[in-house]
Short mmCIF file of C-alpha atoms in Angstrom, two decimals:
data_model
loop_
_atom_site.label_atom_id
_atom_site.label_comp_id
_atom_site.label_asym_id
_atom_site.label_seq_id
_atom_site.Cartn_x
_atom_site.Cartn_y
_atom_site.Cartn_z
CA MET A 1 0.00 0.00 0.00
CA LEU A 2 2.73 2.39 0.97
CA GLY A 3 4.56 1.47 -2.19
CA THR A 4 1.54 2.35 -4.30
CA ILE A 5 1.15 5.70 -2.56
CA ARG A 6 4.88 6.41 -2.94
CA ALA A 7 4.77 5.55 -6.66
CA PHE A 8 1.78 7.81 -7.22
CA TRP A 9 3.52 10.63 -5.37
CA ASN A 10 6.60 10.36 -7.52
CA ASP A 11 4.72 9.94 -10.81
CA GLN A 12 5.04 13.22 -12.90
CA ARG A 13 2.98 12.11 -15.88
CA GLY A 14 0.14 14.60 -16.76
CA ILE A 15 1.74 17.58 -14.96
CA ALA A 16 1.33 19.64 -18.15
CA MET A 17 -2.44 19.32 -17.89
CA ILE A 18 -2.33 20.97 -14.50
CA LEU A 19 -0.25 23.86 -15.83
CA VAL A 20 -2.55 24.21 -18.84
CA ALA A 21 -5.59 24.21 -16.59
CA ILE A 22 -4.04 27.00 -14.53
CA MET A 23 -2.79 29.09 -17.50
CA LEU A 24 -5.69 28.57 -19.88
CA PRO A 25 -7.91 31.30 -18.36
CA VAL A 26 -4.94 33.68 -18.44
CA LEU A 27 -4.19 32.91 -22.08
CA VAL A 28 -7.82 33.24 -23.09
CA GLY A 29 -8.08 36.49 -21.15
CA LEU A 30 -4.99 37.91 -22.87
CA ALA A 31 -6.36 36.87 -26.25
CA LEU A 32 -9.66 38.58 -25.48
CA LEU A 33 -7.82 41.71 -24.34
CA ALA A 34 -5.83 41.71 -27.57
CA ILE A 35 -9.04 41.44 -29.59
CA ASP A 36 -10.68 44.21 -27.56
CA MET A 37 -7.66 46.52 -27.94
CA SER A 38 -7.64 45.84 -31.67
CA ARG A 39 -11.34 46.73 -31.84
CA ALA A 40 -10.71 49.85 -29.73
CA THR A 41 -7.84 50.95 -31.94
CA GLY A 42 -9.89 50.46 -35.09
CA LEU A 43 -12.88 52.32 -33.64
CA HIS A 44 -10.65 55.11 -32.35
CA ASN A 45 -9.07 55.53 -35.79
CA ASP A 46 -12.47 55.66 -37.47
CA LEU A 47 -13.81 58.14 -34.94
CA GLN A 48 -10.67 60.26 -35.21
CA LYS A 49 -11.08 60.46 -38.97
CA GLY A 50 -14.68 61.46 -38.42
CA VAL A 51 -13.97 64.28 -35.96
CA ASP A 52 -11.03 65.43 -38.12
CA ALA A 53 -13.41 65.81 -41.06
CA LEU A 54 -15.99 67.59 -38.91
CA ALA A 55 -13.41 70.01 -37.49
CA LEU A 56 -12.04 70.80 -40.95
CA ALA A 57 -15.54 71.35 -42.36
CA ALA A 58 -16.43 73.71 -39.52
CA ALA A 59 -13.11 75.59 -39.55
CA ALA A 60 -13.39 76.26 -43.28
CA GLU A 61 -16.37 78.53 -42.56
CA LEU A 62 -14.70 80.63 -39.84
CA ASP A 63 -13.88 83.61 -42.04
CA GLY A 64 -14.80 86.30 -39.51
CA ASN A 65 -18.16 87.16 -41.05
CA SER A 66 -21.23 87.54 -38.86
CA ASP A 67 -22.73 84.24 -40.02
CA ALA A 68 -19.52 82.20 -39.67
CA ILE A 69 -20.71 80.02 -36.78
CA THR A 70 -24.10 79.47 -38.41
CA ARG A 71 -22.42 78.24 -41.59
CA ALA A 72 -19.96 76.13 -39.59
CA ASN A 73 -22.79 74.39 -37.73
CA ARG A 74 -24.55 73.77 -41.03
CA ALA A 75 -21.38 72.25 -42.47
CA VAL A 76 -21.10 69.90 -39.50
CA ALA A 77 -24.74 68.86 -39.79
CA ASN A 78 -24.44 68.22 -43.52
CA LEU A 79 -21.28 66.17 -43.09
CA LEU A 80 -22.96 64.00 -40.46
CA ALA A 81 -25.77 63.16 -42.87
CA ASN A 82 -23.87 60.24 -44.36
CA THR A 83 -24.09 56.46 -44.18
CA THR A 84 -20.93 55.73 -42.22
CA LYS A 85 -21.67 53.33 -39.37
CA PHE A 86 -19.79 52.95 -36.10
CA SER A 87 -20.26 49.69 -34.20
CA THR A 88 -21.57 49.44 -30.66
CA ALA A 89 -24.15 46.76 -29.83
CA GLY A 90 -25.19 47.13 -33.47
CA ASP A 91 -24.90 49.74 -36.19
CA HIS A 92 -24.73 53.34 -34.98
CA THR A 93 -24.79 56.36 -37.28
CA LEU A 94 -22.58 59.20 -36.04
CA ALA A 95 -24.97 62.00 -35.08
CA LEU A 96 -24.83 65.51 -33.63
CA SER A 97 -25.72 64.05 -30.23
CA ASP A 98 -22.45 62.11 -30.34
CA VAL A 99 -20.19 65.16 -30.59
CA THR A 100 -19.54 68.47 -28.85
CA VAL A 101 -18.57 71.29 -31.20
CA LYS A 102 -16.97 74.41 -29.74
CA TYR A 103 -15.45 77.42 -31.49
CA LEU A 104 -12.24 78.88 -30.13
CA THR A 105 -10.49 82.22 -30.45
CA GLY A 106 -7.12 80.52 -30.06
CA ILE A 107 -5.40 77.38 -28.83
CA PRO A 108 -2.64 76.74 -26.26
CA ALA A 109 0.88 77.21 -27.57
CA SER A 110 1.93 73.74 -26.45
CA ASP A 111 0.23 70.53 -27.59
CA SER A 112 0.92 69.10 -24.15
CA THR A 113 -1.66 71.52 -22.74
CA THR A 114 -4.90 69.59 -23.05
CA LEU A 115 -8.32 70.98 -23.94
CA THR A 116 -11.62 69.87 -22.50
CA ALA A 117 -14.66 69.38 -24.71
CA ASP A 118 -15.84 72.82 -23.55
CA GLY A 119 -12.69 74.57 -24.80
CA VAL A 120 -10.99 75.05 -21.43
CA ASP A 121 -7.32 74.12 -21.25
CA SER A 122 -5.52 72.35 -18.41
CA ASN A 123 -4.33 75.72 -17.07
CA GLY A 124 -7.92 76.92 -16.66
CA VAL A 125 -7.91 79.27 -19.66
CA THR A 126 -11.19 79.40 -21.59
CA TRP A 127 -10.71 79.63 -25.35
CA ALA A 128 -14.32 79.02 -26.38
CA SER A 129 -16.38 81.92 -27.75
CA THR A 130 -19.70 82.49 -29.48
CA ASP A 131 -18.53 85.61 -31.32
CA PRO A 132 -18.45 84.66 -35.03
CA LYS A 133 -16.04 87.49 -35.81
CA ALA A 134 -13.52 86.36 -33.19
CA VAL A 135 -13.38 82.58 -33.47
CA ARG A 136 -10.69 80.98 -35.64
CA PHE A 137 -10.66 77.33 -34.53
CA ALA A 138 -13.23 74.55 -34.41
CA GLU A 139 -12.97 71.88 -31.69
CA VAL A 140 -14.92 68.64 -32.09
CA THR A 141 -14.96 66.02 -29.32
CA ILE A 142 -16.76 62.67 -29.16
CA ASN A 143 -19.08 62.80 -26.15
CA ALA A 144 -18.75 60.45 -23.18
CA SER A 145 -21.30 57.71 -23.76
CA GLY A 146 -22.22 56.83 -20.18
CA LEU A 147 -24.73 53.99 -20.20
CA ALA A 148 -25.98 54.75 -23.71
CA ASP A 149 -24.66 53.15 -26.84
CA GLY A 150 -22.86 56.25 -28.06
CA ALA A 151 -20.37 56.53 -30.91
CA GLY A 152 -17.34 55.84 -28.75
CA ALA A 153 -18.73 53.00 -26.63
CA PHE A 154 -18.76 49.27 -27.21
CA GLU A 155 -19.09 46.11 -25.12
CA THR A 156 -15.83 44.33 -24.45
CA ILE A 157 -15.43 40.61 -25.04
CA PHE A 158 -13.15 40.35 -22.00
CA PRO A 159 -15.40 40.00 -18.90
CA ALA A 160 -13.90 42.93 -17.00
CA SER A 161 -16.76 42.77 -14.52
CA VAL A 162 -15.16 39.63 -13.08
CA VAL A 163 -12.32 41.79 -11.76
CA GLY A 164 -14.64 44.59 -10.62
CA SER A 165 -14.38 46.75 -13.74
CA ASN A 166 -16.84 47.65 -16.51
CA ASN A 167 -17.53 45.58 -19.58
CA ARG A 168 -17.64 48.75 -21.72
CA MET A 169 -14.96 50.90 -23.34
CA ASP A 170 -15.61 54.61 -23.92
CA LEU A 171 -13.44 56.41 -26.50
CA GLN A 172 -13.37 60.23 -26.78
CA PRO A 173 -11.11 61.35 -29.66
CA GLN A 174 -10.84 65.09 -30.27
CA ALA A 175 -9.80 67.26 -33.20
CA VAL A 176 -9.04 70.98 -33.49
CA ALA A 177 -8.85 72.65 -36.90
CA GLY A 178 -8.13 76.28 -37.69
CA PHE A 179 -8.84 78.76 -40.46
CA THR A 180 -5.97 80.56 -42.20
CA ASN A 181 -6.30 83.50 -44.56
CA ALA A 182 -3.52 84.27 -47.02
CA LEU A 183 -3.32 86.58 -50.00
CA CYS A 184 -1.37 85.62 -53.10
CA GLN A 185 -0.10 87.47 -56.18
CA PHE A 186 0.45 90.24 -53.70
CA THR A 187 2.75 93.26 -53.90
CA PRO A 188 5.29 92.81 -51.06
CA MET A 189 4.55 96.05 -49.20
CA PHE A 190 3.33 96.97 -45.74
CA ILE A 191 2.07 100.33 -44.56
CA CYS A 192 1.71 101.67 -41.06
CA ASN A 193 -1.96 102.09 -40.19
CA PRO A 194 -2.62 105.84 -40.38
CA TYR A 195 -5.65 105.50 -38.11
CA ALA A 196 -5.72 105.06 -34.38
CA SER A 197 -7.26 101.61 -34.74
CA LEU A 198 -8.39 99.07 -37.29
CA GLY A 199 -11.99 99.95 -36.43
CA ALA A 200 -11.41 103.60 -37.38
CA LEU A 201 -9.96 102.50 -40.73
CA GLN A 202 -12.96 100.27 -41.36
CA THR A 203 -15.32 103.15 -40.61
CA ALA A 204 -13.44 105.42 -43.02
CA LEU A 205 -13.86 102.89 -45.84
CA SER A 206 -17.55 102.22 -45.26
CA GLY A 207 -18.86 104.90 -47.66
CA THR A 208 -18.34 105.82 -51.30
CA LYS A 209 -15.82 108.51 -50.36
CA LYS A 210 -12.35 107.02 -49.90
CA PRO A 211 -9.48 108.63 -47.98
CA MET A 212 -6.14 109.40 -49.58
CA ILE A 213 -2.89 108.41 -47.97
CA TRP A 214 0.53 109.89 -48.58
CA LEU A 215 2.89 106.95 -48.31
CA LYS A 216 6.30 108.11 -47.20
CA GLU A 217 9.59 106.32 -47.08
CA GLN A 218 10.84 105.88 -43.54
CA THR A 219 14.02 107.86 -42.97
CA GLY A 220 16.55 107.82 -40.19
CA GLY A 221 18.07 104.36 -40.55
CA ASN A 222 17.11 100.91 -39.32
CA ASN A 223 16.68 102.07 -35.72
CA ALA A 224 14.16 104.81 -36.52
CA GLN A 225 10.57 104.20 -35.49
CA TYR A 226 8.05 103.75 -38.30
CA GLY A 227 5.00 105.98 -37.98
CA PRO A 228 1.56 106.38 -39.58
CA GLY A 229 1.87 106.60 -43.35
CA ASN A 230 5.35 105.09 -43.56
CA TYR A 231 5.80 102.12 -45.84
CA GLY A 232 8.25 99.26 -46.06
CA PHE A 233 8.64 95.95 -47.84
CA LEU A 234 7.98 92.34 -46.99
CA SER A 235 10.33 89.43 -47.33
CA SER A 236 9.45 87.19 -50.22
CA PRO A 237 8.62 83.55 -49.42
CA GLU A 238 11.35 82.77 -51.94
CA GLY A 239 13.91 84.74 -49.97
CA ASP A 240 14.90 88.38 -49.85
CA LYS A 241 15.01 89.78 -53.33
CA SER A 242 17.49 92.19 -54.84
CA ALA A 243 16.41 95.79 -55.40
CA GLN A 244 15.80 95.04 -59.09
CA ALA A 245 13.76 91.90 -58.35
CA LEU A 246 11.73 93.77 -55.72
CA THR A 247 10.98 96.54 -58.22
CA GLU A 248 9.89 93.94 -60.76
CA MET A 249 7.46 92.44 -58.24
CA PHE A 250 5.69 95.82 -58.26
CA ALA A 251 5.63 95.85 -62.06
CA VAL A 252 4.48 92.38 -63.10
CA THR A 253 0.82 91.45 -63.13
CA ASN A 254 1.14 88.38 -60.88
CA PRO A 255 3.84 88.82 -58.23
CA PRO A 256 5.06 85.38 -57.06
CA ALA A 257 4.28 85.78 -53.36
CA CYS A 258 1.69 84.78 -50.76
CA TYR A 259 1.36 86.33 -47.31
CA ASP A 260 -0.47 84.97 -44.28
CA GLN A 261 -2.65 87.22 -42.14
CA ASN A 262 -1.30 85.46 -39.05
CA GLY A 263 1.98 87.28 -39.58
CA VAL A 264 4.43 88.67 -42.12
CA LYS A 265 8.16 89.21 -42.05
CA THR A 266 9.59 92.56 -43.06
CA ARG A 267 12.43 92.76 -45.54
CA PRO A 268 15.81 93.67 -44.01
CA GLY A 269 17.94 96.45 -45.43
CA ASN A 270 17.24 99.99 -46.55
CA VAL A 271 13.93 100.91 -48.16
CA THR A 272 14.36 100.66 -51.92
CA PRO A 273 12.42 103.05 -54.18
CA VAL A 274 10.15 100.99 -56.42
CA ASN A 275 8.81 103.87 -58.49
CA ASP A 276 10.00 102.31 -61.74
CA GLY A 277 7.87 99.21 -61.04
CA ILE A 278 4.78 101.17 -60.03
CA ASN A 279 5.03 103.59 -62.94
CA THR A 280 4.80 100.84 -65.55
CA ARG A 281 1.10 100.91 -64.63
CA PHE A 282 1.04 104.47 -66.02
CA ASP A 283 2.74 103.49 -69.29
CA ILE A 284 6.03 104.93 -68.05
CA TYR A 285 9.06 102.65 -68.46
CA PRO A 286 12.69 103.20 -67.52
CA ASN A 287 15.34 103.41 -70.23
CA GLY A 288 17.77 100.55 -70.68
CA ASN A 289 16.03 98.05 -68.42
CA SER A 290 16.93 94.44 -69.18
CA GLY A 291 14.55 92.85 -66.70
CA LYS A 292 10.76 92.68 -66.53
CA LEU A 293 10.03 96.41 -66.56
CA VAL A 294 8.75 96.17 -70.12
CA PRO A 295 5.19 96.25 -71.57
CA SER A 296 5.16 92.52 -72.36
CA SER A 297 5.72 91.58 -68.69
CA ALA A 298 4.25 94.70 -67.09
CA PRO A 299 1.53 96.16 -69.33
CA PRO A 300 0.02 99.54 -68.50
CA SER A 301 -3.44 100.13 -67.13
CA PRO A 302 -6.26 100.83 -69.60
CA ASN A 303 -6.50 104.28 -67.98
CA VAL A 304 -3.21 106.10 -67.49
CA ARG A 305 -4.54 109.65 -67.16
CA LYS A 306 -1.94 111.42 -65.07
CA GLY A 307 -1.81 115.09 -66.14
CA MET A 308 1.12 114.59 -68.51
CA VAL A 309 1.76 115.35 -72.18
CA THR A 310 2.59 112.60 -74.67
CA LYS A 311 5.84 113.23 -76.49
CA LYS A 312 6.58 111.20 -79.60
CA THR A 313 9.90 111.52 -81.41
CA GLY A 314 10.33 109.02 -84.20
CA ASN A 315 9.87 105.60 -82.64
CA ASN A 316 10.31 106.96 -79.13
CA CYS A 317 7.28 107.74 -77.00
CA THR A 318 7.46 109.29 -73.54
CA TYR A 319 5.46 111.51 -71.22
CA GLU A 320 6.45 114.85 -69.76
CA ALA A 321 4.95 117.48 -67.50
CA PRO A 322 2.88 120.16 -69.28
CA ASN A 323 4.54 123.51 -69.84
CA SER A 324 3.07 126.75 -68.56
CA GLY A 325 0.90 127.15 -71.64
CA GLN A 326 -0.54 123.63 -71.34
CA GLU A 327 -1.22 123.39 -67.62
CA SER A 328 -4.88 124.44 -67.88
CA ASN A 329 -5.58 121.51 -70.25
CA TYR A 330 -3.95 118.72 -68.24
CA LYS A 331 -4.95 117.64 -64.76
CA LYS A 332 -4.19 114.46 -62.84
CA LEU A 333 -6.51 113.08 -60.18
CA PRO A 334 -6.24 115.67 -57.40
CA LYS A 335 -5.07 114.99 -53.88
CA ASP A 336 -7.50 115.46 -51.03
CA ASN A 337 -8.18 119.13 -50.36
CA CYS A 338 -6.51 118.95 -46.97
CA PHE A 339 -3.15 118.30 -48.61
CA THR A 340 -3.42 121.70 -50.27
CA SER A 341 -4.62 123.47 -47.13
CA GLY A 342 -2.14 121.66 -44.89
CA SER A 343 -4.89 120.39 -42.60
CA CYS A 344 -4.52 116.65 -43.17
CA THR A 345 -4.32 114.54 -40.03
CA GLN A 346 -1.64 112.15 -38.75
CA ALA A 347 1.35 114.38 -39.50
CA GLY A 348 -0.20 115.43 -42.81
CA VAL A 349 -0.29 111.95 -44.39
CA LEU A 350 -3.99 111.10 -44.13
CA GLY A 351 -6.81 112.72 -46.08
CA ASP A 352 -10.57 112.45 -45.69
CA GLY A 353 -11.62 111.66 -49.27
CA SER A 354 -12.73 115.20 -50.17
CA TRP A 355 -11.14 116.23 -53.48
CA ASP A 356 -11.76 118.70 -56.31
CA PHE A 357 -13.95 116.66 -58.62
CA ASN A 358 -16.18 119.38 -60.11
CA THR A 359 -16.29 122.61 -58.14
CA SER A 360 -14.89 125.01 -60.76
CA ALA A 361 -13.62 125.28 -64.34
CA ASN A 362 -10.22 124.14 -63.07
CA SER A 363 -11.55 121.01 -61.42
CA TYR A 364 -10.70 117.51 -62.62
CA TRP A 365 -13.90 116.80 -64.56
CA PRO A 366 -14.22 120.01 -66.64
CA VAL A 367 -10.48 120.09 -67.47
CA ASN A 368 -10.48 116.50 -68.73
CA HIS A 369 -14.04 116.11 -70.01
CA GLY A 370 -15.18 119.63 -70.81
CA ASN A 371 -18.94 120.17 -70.50
CA ALA A 372 -19.74 116.45 -70.49
CA SER A 373 -22.55 115.67 -68.07
CA THR A 374 -21.62 114.34 -64.64
CA SER A 375 -24.96 112.62 -64.14
CA GLY A 376 -23.67 109.25 -65.28
CA VAL A 377 -20.57 109.21 -63.12
CA LEU A 378 -22.45 110.49 -60.06
CA ALA A 379 -25.11 107.84 -60.56
CA ALA A 380 -22.40 105.18 -60.72
CA CYS A 381 -20.14 106.53 -57.98
CA GLY A 382 -22.30 108.57 -55.60
CA ALA A 383 -22.44 112.25 -54.75
CA SER A 384 -18.92 112.14 -53.29
CA PRO A 385 -17.22 109.81 -55.77
CA SER A 386 -13.95 108.09 -55.10
CA ARG A 387 -11.13 108.67 -57.55
CA TYR A 388 -11.02 104.96 -58.29
CA CYS A 389 -14.70 104.91 -59.29
CA VAL A 390 -14.20 107.92 -61.58
CA TYR A 391 -11.15 106.20 -63.07
CA LYS A 392 -13.20 103.08 -63.82
CA TYR A 393 -16.07 105.15 -65.24
CA GLU A 394 -13.65 106.67 -67.74
CA ILE A 395 -12.59 103.18 -68.80
CA ASP A 396 -16.18 101.96 -69.14
CA ASN A 397 -17.20 104.99 -71.23
CA PRO A 398 -14.62 105.28 -74.04
CA THR A 399 -16.83 107.74 -75.98
CA LEU A 400 -16.81 110.18 -73.06
CA LYS A 401 -15.77 113.63 -74.25
CA SER A 402 -12.07 114.01 -73.53
CA GLY A 403 -9.78 117.00 -73.30
CA GLN A 404 -6.14 117.24 -74.34
CA GLU A 405 -5.04 114.13 -72.46
CA LYS A 406 -6.39 110.80 -73.58
CA THR A 407 -7.55 108.13 -71.18
CA PRO A 408 -5.85 105.06 -72.74
CA PRO A 409 -2.05 104.68 -72.87
CA GLN A 410 -0.55 106.40 -75.91
CA CYS A 411 2.86 104.71 -76.01
CA ASN A 412 1.89 101.05 -75.52
CA THR A 413 -1.47 99.60 -76.46
CA THR A 414 -1.33 96.26 -74.61
CA THR A 415 -3.25 96.82 -71.40
CA GLN A 416 -4.49 95.01 -68.34
CA THR A 417 -7.72 95.28 -66.33
CA ALA A 418 -8.75 98.33 -64.31
CA ASP A 419 -7.22 96.77 -61.19
CA ARG A 420 -3.79 97.29 -62.73
CA ARG A 421 -3.52 100.55 -60.80
CA LEU A 422 -4.21 98.85 -57.49
CA ILE A 423 -1.41 97.76 -55.22
CA TYR A 424 -2.02 95.47 -52.27
CA VAL A 425 -0.51 96.12 -48.86
CA ALA A 426 -0.43 94.59 -45.40
CA ILE A 427 -1.61 97.02 -42.73
CA ILE A 428 0.55 96.97 -39.60
CA ASP A 429 0.16 98.77 -36.28
CA CYS A 430 3.71 100.09 -36.38
CA VAL A 431 3.48 101.95 -33.08
CA ALA A 432 2.17 99.05 -30.99
CA ASN A 433 4.64 96.65 -32.61
CA GLN A 434 7.58 99.09 -32.43
CA VAL A 435 8.51 98.63 -36.07
CA LYS A 436 12.04 99.95 -36.53
CA GLY A 437 13.33 98.29 -39.65
CA GLY A 438 13.48 94.99 -41.40
CA ASN A 439 13.66 91.35 -40.38
CA GLN A 440 10.74 91.55 -37.94
CA THR A 441 7.80 89.14 -37.84
CA LEU A 442 4.66 91.20 -37.35
CA PRO A 443 0.92 90.53 -36.98
CA VAL A 444 -1.27 91.85 -39.79
CA GLN A 445 -4.33 93.91 -38.89
CA ALA A 446 -5.72 93.45 -42.40
CA PHE A 447 -4.78 93.46 -46.05
CA SER A 448 -5.84 96.42 -48.14
CA SER A 449 -5.97 97.60 -51.74
CA VAL A 450 -4.67 101.08 -52.58
CA PHE A 451 -5.44 102.89 -55.84
CA ILE A 452 -2.35 104.73 -57.09
CA THR A 453 -3.56 108.18 -58.16
CA GLU A 454 -0.38 109.46 -59.82
CA PRO A 455 3.07 108.20 -60.83
CA ALA A 456 5.28 107.38 -57.85
CA GLY A 457 8.13 109.65 -56.95
CA GLY A 458 11.72 108.55 -57.37
CA PRO A 459 14.77 109.07 -55.16
CA PRO A 460 15.34 110.80 -52.86
CA ASN A 461 11.68 111.14 -51.79
CA ALA A 462 10.12 107.91 -53.14
CA ASP A 463 6.66 109.14 -52.14
CA ILE A 464 3.48 107.36 -53.25
CA TYR A 465 0.00 108.88 -53.25
CA GLY A 466 -2.91 106.49 -53.15
CA GLU A 467 -6.56 106.18 -52.28
CA ILE A 468 -7.36 103.39 -49.84
CA GLN A 469 -10.08 101.28 -51.46
CA ASP A 470 -10.88 98.07 -49.66
CA ILE A 471 -9.90 95.94 -46.71
CA SER A 472 -9.89 92.20 -46.11
CA THR A 473 -12.03 92.33 -42.96
CA THR A 474 -15.75 91.71 -42.67
CA VAL A 475 -16.63 95.30 -43.65
CA GLY A 476 -14.72 95.01 -46.90
CA GLN A 477 -16.33 95.05 -50.31
CA GLY A 478 -14.89 91.69 -51.30
CA THR A 479 -12.56 93.00 -54.02
CA LEU A 480 -9.60 91.23 -52.39
CA LYS A 481 -11.27 87.82 -52.40
CA LYS A 482 -9.79 86.99 -55.79
CA LEU A 483 -6.37 87.10 -54.11
CA GLN A 484 -7.38 85.22 -50.98
CA ARG A 485 -6.63 81.61 -50.25
CA ASN A 486 -8.70 80.45 -47.34
CA GLU A 487 -7.55 77.13 -45.95
CA ALA A 488 -8.50 74.96 -43.00
CA GLN A 489 -5.88 72.76 -41.39
CA LEU A 490 -5.68 70.44 -38.41
CA TYR A 491 -3.77 71.66 -35.38
CA ARG A 492 -4.62 68.92 -32.89
#
C-alpha cells in the first residue's frame, strides 16, 4: 500500500495538464484583451477620422463674417448626414448628439496643454467663444457615452466585470482645426496704419468717399521708429530679393508671393524706391532696363490719365509734365483738399476723401471732359465719388468727351484690367509693434488695396499717393477675395 502511494507521489505524468488548466484562463483572457484593444484601436481611428473631417468642415467657414458660426454648424450637420456606421451593440450612425462642437479664439501654444470638450485648457484658460467674428478654430470632441450606446462606446469581449471593472470601453477622440487666410499674387509692401485703430480705418472705408494716404519712405536708418503713413517691404517667401527683383514684383501682373494674415516678415535692409515698377502701370518705363520692366511683362493700365503730355519723337514715346501754356488743359486726379490746405491729419499723411472733382472750371472733370454731363458718373459713384470709381467710369465709357489728355495709354497699347492701378498692402500697427526696420515678424491687422492716383516719386523722396479702397475684414467690399486663399488645417 505504501509502495503504491509512494509511486503515485513520484509519478510526474500529466503535470502539463495541471499547468494548462491554470494558465488557460490567463491565455484566453490575454487573447480577449488583444481582440478588444484591436477593436478599440480600429474604432478610435475611425472616430478620429470622423472628428477630423468635422473640425475641418467647420473651420473652413470661420472667415470672420457675422454668419460664420451658423455656416460652420450647417457644415457639421451636412457632413454628419452620411451612411458611415460605427459599431456598438449594433450599427450606430454618427450624429450631432455624439459630438460636442466648440469654437475657439485661439489654442494653447503647447500641444501638451490639453483641452476639455468645452474649450478650457488644463491651465484653466477658456478659449471658447460664441462671437463669429472672433473665433478661428473649431474643436470637435466625441461625447462620453455613459450607459448609452454612443459613438465611442462598445461592449468588451473580455469579462472585465469579473475583476470589478466595466464591460464597456468609452473612447473620446478630439480634433481641433483652424482657419488661415492668405493673399497671393500680392505686392510685397506693408504700410503703417494711419488710423488710431483698425476699427477707425474700417469706418473710413464704409462709404463711397475714400481717404487718400501719402505713403512716405521711412528715414533715419534701421533704428528709426516707423509711424503712420510710412511704408516698407515684406520678405518674399522665396527669400529676400534684390532691389531690381523687388521693383519687378511691383511691375508684373502676378507677383510670385503669398502672405499669411497670421503674420508677415519685413524685408531687411534699406527701403528701396520701387517707383519704376509702379510707374509701368502708367505706361512709363525706364530706359535701358533688361529685366521685366517692359510692356510685355508689365503692361500699362487701360486708364493712365496722369496730367502729362505725350511726347513722340520718331519711334520713341514718352510723357512729360505740361509747360506753362498747357497746364490748364492737363490735370491728374487731385489729392484730397486737406493736402493743399495743410490740414490733413496724422502728420499730414492722411486725407478724408474730399477732393476737387467738379467745383470750378479748373476742377478735374471740366479740365479732362469739358462740359460732359456728370450725371452718369455720379449715378455710378455717388455724390462724393472716389477717384477709383471715376477712373473706372472713364474706362467703361470710351466715348466720353475728352480734353487734351487721352484716357488710354498712348505709347503702348497692350493693357491690363482696371485693377492694374491697385497695389495690395499689409496694414501693420507700427506703433504698438515698435517697427524699426526689417527682419521683424509682425501681426497683420488686415490686407488692403490702394489705388495709385499718380506716378510714384523717385529718389530721394520715393513718395506714393494712393486712395485706400478696400480691406480684407468683414466690412470690406470683397474685391480682395480673388487674391485670398482660405484654408483649414488640423492643429490637434
